[in-house]
PDB file of C-alpha atoms in Angstrom:
ATOM      1  CA  MET A 171     -49.737 -68.922 -35.799  1.00 62.00           C
ATOM      2  CA  ASP A 172     -46.299 -69.763 -34.648  1.00 74.00           C
ATOM      3  CA  VAL A 173     -42.933 -70.264 -36.187  1.00 78.00           C
ATOM      4  CA  LYS A 174     -43.072 -73.494 -38.165  1.00 77.00           C
ATOM      5  CA  SER A 175     -40.402 -75.720 -39.592  1.00 76.00           C
ATOM      6  CA  THR A 176     -39.779 -78.286 -42.255  1.00 78.00           C
ATOM      7  CA  ARG A 177     -36.853 -80.642 -42.466  1.00 81.00           C
ATOM      8  CA  HIS A 178     -34.570 -77.899 -43.735  1.00 80.00           C
ATOM      9  CA  ALA A 179     -36.224 -74.582 -42.911  1.00 79.00           C
ATOM     10  CA  THR A 180     -37.772 -72.624 -40.102  1.00 78.00           C
ATOM     11  CA  TYR A 181     -40.271 -70.041 -41.282  1.00 77.00           C
ATOM     12  CA  GLU A 182     -43.060 -67.663 -40.412  1.00 81.00           C
ATOM     13  CA  LEU A 183     -44.413 -66.552 -43.780  1.00 88.00           C
ATOM     14  CA  TYR A 184     -47.849 -65.064 -44.140  1.00 92.00           C
ATOM     15  CA  TYR A 185     -49.311 -63.480 -47.237  1.00 94.00           C
ATOM     16  CA  HIS A 186     -52.193 -61.028 -47.482  1.00 95.00           C
ATOM     17  CA  ILE A 187     -53.838 -61.782 -50.828  1.00 97.00           C
ATOM     18  CA  VAL A 188     -56.588 -59.747 -52.458  1.00 97.00           C
ATOM     19  CA  PHE A 189     -58.278 -60.465 -55.781  1.00 96.00           C
ATOM     20  CA  VAL A 190     -61.480 -59.490 -57.554  1.00 94.00           C
ATOM     21  CA  PRO A 191     -64.054 -61.188 -59.787  1.00 94.00           C
ATOM     22  CA  LYS A 192     -64.129 -60.350 -63.481  1.00 91.00           C
ATOM     23  CA  TYR A 193     -65.892 -57.082 -64.239  1.00 83.00           C
ATOM     24  CA  ARG A 194     -65.692 -56.263 -60.484  1.00 76.00           C
ATOM     25  CA  ARG A 195     -69.250 -57.491 -60.106  1.00 76.00           C
ATOM     26  CA  SER A 196     -70.607 -57.257 -56.558  1.00 86.00           C
ATOM     27  CA  HIS A 197     -72.029 -60.779 -56.419  1.00 88.00           C
ATOM     28  CA  LEU A 198     -69.860 -62.524 -53.821  1.00 92.00           C
ATOM     29  CA  THR A 199     -72.607 -62.500 -51.201  1.00 93.00           C
ATOM     30  CA  GLY A 200     -74.940 -64.954 -49.462  1.00 94.00           C
ATOM     31  CA  LYS A 201     -74.495 -68.557 -50.554  1.00 95.00           C
ATOM     32  CA  THR A 202     -71.717 -67.607 -52.998  1.00 95.00           C
ATOM     33  CA  LYS A 203     -69.691 -66.075 -50.165  1.00 95.00           C
ATOM     34  CA  GLU A 204     -70.226 -69.107 -47.907  1.00 96.00           C
ATOM     35  CA  ARG A 205     -69.335 -71.543 -50.669  1.00 97.00           C
ATOM     36  CA  LEU A 206     -66.160 -69.663 -51.594  1.00 97.00           C
ATOM     37  CA  GLU A 207     -64.984 -69.461 -47.983  1.00 97.00           C
ATOM     38  CA  ALA A 208     -65.445 -73.233 -47.649  1.00 97.00           C
ATOM     39  CA  ILE A 209     -63.591 -73.848 -50.922  1.00 98.00           C
ATOM     40  CA  PHE A 210     -60.698 -71.576 -49.868  1.00 98.00           C
ATOM     41  CA  ALA A 211     -60.396 -73.560 -46.610  1.00 98.00           C
ATOM     42  CA  GLU A 212     -60.498 -76.833 -48.552  1.00 98.00           C
ATOM     43  CA  ILE A 213     -57.736 -75.681 -50.930  1.00 98.00           C
ATOM     44  CA  CYS A 214     -55.511 -74.554 -48.067  1.00 97.00           C
ATOM     45  CA  GLU A 215     -55.946 -77.884 -46.306  1.00 97.00           C
ATOM     46  CA  ASP A 216     -55.182 -79.816 -49.508  1.00 97.00           C
ATOM     47  CA  LYS A 217     -52.061 -77.735 -50.236  1.00 97.00           C
ATOM     48  CA  ASP A 218     -50.743 -77.740 -46.642  1.00 94.00           C
ATOM     49  CA  LEU A 219     -51.327 -74.008 -46.225  1.00 96.00           C
ATOM     50  CA  GLU A 220     -52.657 -72.233 -43.144  1.00 95.00           C
ATOM     51  CA  LEU A 221     -55.744 -70.122 -43.791  1.00 96.00           C
ATOM     52  CA  ALA A 222     -55.325 -67.683 -40.908  1.00 94.00           C
ATOM     53  CA  GLU A 223     -58.130 -65.348 -41.999  1.00 94.00           C
ATOM     54  CA  SER A 224     -60.482 -64.967 -44.920  1.00 95.00           C
ATOM     55  CA  GLU A 225     -63.140 -62.467 -45.764  1.00 95.00           C
ATOM     56  CA  VAL A 226     -65.135 -62.542 -48.968  1.00 95.00           C
ATOM     57  CA  MET A 227     -66.526 -59.094 -49.714  1.00 94.00           C
ATOM     58  CA  PRO A 228     -69.224 -58.446 -52.353  1.00 95.00           C
ATOM     59  CA  ASP A 229     -66.621 -57.363 -54.937  1.00 93.00           C
ATOM     60  CA  HIS A 230     -63.301 -58.847 -53.741  1.00 95.00           C
ATOM     61  CA  ALA A 231     -61.740 -61.477 -51.505  1.00 96.00           C
ATOM     62  CA  HIS A 232     -59.119 -61.081 -48.744  1.00 97.00           C
ATOM     63  CA  LEU A 233     -57.098 -64.107 -47.674  1.00 97.00           C
ATOM     64  CA  PHE A 234     -54.335 -64.261 -45.074  1.00 96.00           C
ATOM     65  CA  ILE A 235     -52.392 -67.437 -45.722  1.00 96.00           C
ATOM     66  CA  GLY A 236     -49.396 -68.992 -44.000  1.00 93.00           C
ATOM     67  CA  SER A 237     -47.159 -71.120 -46.185  1.00 93.00           C
ATOM     68  CA  PRO A 238     -43.940 -73.098 -46.090  1.00 90.00           C
ATOM     69  CA  SER A 239     -41.032 -71.266 -47.699  1.00 88.00           C
ATOM     70  CA  LYS A 240     -40.996 -73.682 -50.653  1.00 91.00           C
ATOM     71  CA  ASN A 241     -44.162 -72.084 -52.099  1.00 94.00           C
ATOM     72  CA  ALA A 242     -43.775 -68.863 -54.069  1.00 96.00           C
ATOM     73  CA  PRO A 243     -46.481 -66.255 -53.404  1.00 96.00           C
ATOM     74  CA  SER A 244     -47.506 -66.332 -57.083  1.00 96.00           C
ATOM     75  CA  LEU A 245     -47.982 -70.114 -56.878  1.00 97.00           C
ATOM     76  CA  ILE A 246     -50.237 -69.743 -53.830  1.00 98.00           C
ATOM     77  CA  VAL A 247     -52.332 -67.116 -55.610  1.00 97.00           C
ATOM     78  CA  ASN A 248     -52.599 -69.307 -58.716  1.00 97.00           C
ATOM     79  CA  TRP A 249     -53.704 -72.264 -56.590  1.00 97.00           C
ATOM     80  CA  VAL A 250     -56.342 -70.303 -54.712  1.00 98.00           C
ATOM     81  CA  LYS A 251     -57.784 -68.475 -57.714  1.00 97.00           C
ATOM     82  CA  GLY A 252     -57.576 -71.327 -60.230  1.00 97.00           C
ATOM     83  CA  ILE A 253     -58.745 -74.159 -58.019  1.00 97.00           C
ATOM     84  CA  SER A 254     -61.500 -72.102 -56.384  1.00 97.00           C
ATOM     85  CA  ALA A 255     -62.983 -71.066 -59.746  1.00 97.00           C
ATOM     86  CA  ARG A 256     -62.790 -74.608 -61.100  1.00 97.00           C
ATOM     87  CA  LYS A 257     -64.327 -76.212 -58.002  1.00 97.00           C
ATOM     88  CA  TYR A 258     -67.026 -73.576 -57.662  1.00 97.00           C
ATOM     89  CA  ASN A 259     -68.019 -73.747 -61.325  1.00 96.00           C
ATOM     90  CA  GLN A 260     -68.124 -77.570 -61.270  1.00 96.00           C
ATOM     91  CA  ARG A 261     -70.291 -77.687 -58.150  1.00 96.00           C
ATOM     92  CA  TYR A 262     -72.728 -74.819 -58.644  1.00 95.00           C
ATOM     93  CA  ASP A 263     -74.855 -73.360 -61.443  1.00 91.00           C
ATOM     94  CA  ASP A 264     -73.766 -69.750 -61.008  1.00 90.00           C
ATOM     95  CA  ARG A 265     -70.256 -68.879 -62.190  1.00 91.00           C
ATOM     96  CA  VAL A 266     -67.224 -67.340 -60.525  1.00 94.00           C
ATOM     97  CA  LYS A 267     -64.413 -65.925 -62.653  1.00 94.00           C
ATOM     98  CA  TRP A 268     -61.423 -64.039 -61.272  1.00 96.00           C
ATOM     99  CA  THR A 269     -59.425 -61.324 -63.013  1.00 95.00           C
ATOM    100  CA  ARG A 270     -55.788 -62.067 -63.736  1.00 95.00           C
ATOM    101  CA  SER A 271     -54.741 -59.301 -61.330  1.00 95.00           C
ATOM    102  CA  TYR A 272     -54.115 -59.662 -57.622  1.00 96.00           C
ATOM    103  CA  TYR A 273     -52.392 -58.046 -54.669  1.00 96.00           C
ATOM    104  CA  VAL A 274     -50.050 -59.962 -52.415  1.00 95.00           C
ATOM    105  CA  GLY A 275     -48.141 -58.572 -49.455  1.00 92.00           C
ATOM    106  CA  THR A 276     -46.022 -60.247 -46.842  1.00 88.00           C
ATOM    107  CA  ALA A 277     -46.622 -59.942 -43.143  1.00 77.00           C
ATOM    108  CA  GLY A 278     -43.964 -60.637 -40.583  1.00 62.00           C
ATOM    109  CA  SER A 279     -44.647 -61.575 -37.008  1.00 58.00           C
ATOM    110  CA  ALA A 280     -44.879 -57.942 -35.901  1.00 54.00           C
ATOM    111  CA  SER A 281     -47.604 -56.975 -38.351  1.00 63.00           C
ATOM    112  CA  LYS A 282     -49.641 -60.138 -38.896  1.00 66.00           C
ATOM    113  CA  GLY A 283     -51.987 -59.250 -36.028  1.00 72.00           C
ATOM    114  CA  ALA A 284     -52.703 -55.903 -37.645  1.00 72.00           C
ATOM    115  CA  VAL A 285     -53.513 -57.608 -40.957  1.00 73.00           C
ATOM    116  CA  GLU A 286     -55.816 -60.108 -39.239  1.00 78.00           C
ATOM    117  CA  GLN A 287     -57.616 -57.287 -37.446  1.00 79.00           C
ATOM    118  CA  TYR A 288     -57.972 -55.327 -40.692  1.00 76.00           C
ATOM    119  CA  ILE A 289     -59.471 -58.326 -42.510  1.00 80.00           C
ATOM    120  CA  ALA A 290     -61.818 -59.119 -39.618  1.00 82.00           C
ATOM    121  CA  GLU A 291     -63.038 -55.487 -39.565  1.00 80.00           C
ATOM    122  CA  GLN A 292     -63.831 -55.462 -43.301  1.00 79.00           C
ATOM    123  CA  GLU A 293     -67.128 -57.273 -42.915  1.00 69.00           C
ATOM    124  CA  GLY A 294     -68.558 -54.609 -40.592  1.00 64.00           C
ATOM    125  CA  ASP A 295     -67.604 -51.766 -42.953  1.00 59.00           C
ATOM    126  CA  ASN A 296     -69.705 -53.114 -45.791  1.00 54.00           C
ATOM    127  CA  GLU A 297     -72.996 -53.737 -44.042  1.00 51.00           C
TER     128      GLU A 297
END
């Protein structure tokens, strides 16, 4: 994770995104968790985003995504939630539906390591 640039901009933008499934059901485990993590990585690759960290918890998902400055945070969230639900529901028999709500926070270069560490530590807290 370094400073990146496009033709007209130099940037280091990272977003910590958190969202939950409808009815806050604790079903994002096992195969569902693995499938969602793979789909999130696929979306980020397709949209030219950097998936720095991801952790799917039983009742919510944390993503830490780097993006060019041309992408609004709300657009990134809409991509990740909308495309992931559509792809998951087309590929698998069980269903994933996200609430309309989400959290998004920015992380500058000084605090992105702290966010990564926090996300990485989440898995151990829930077992």
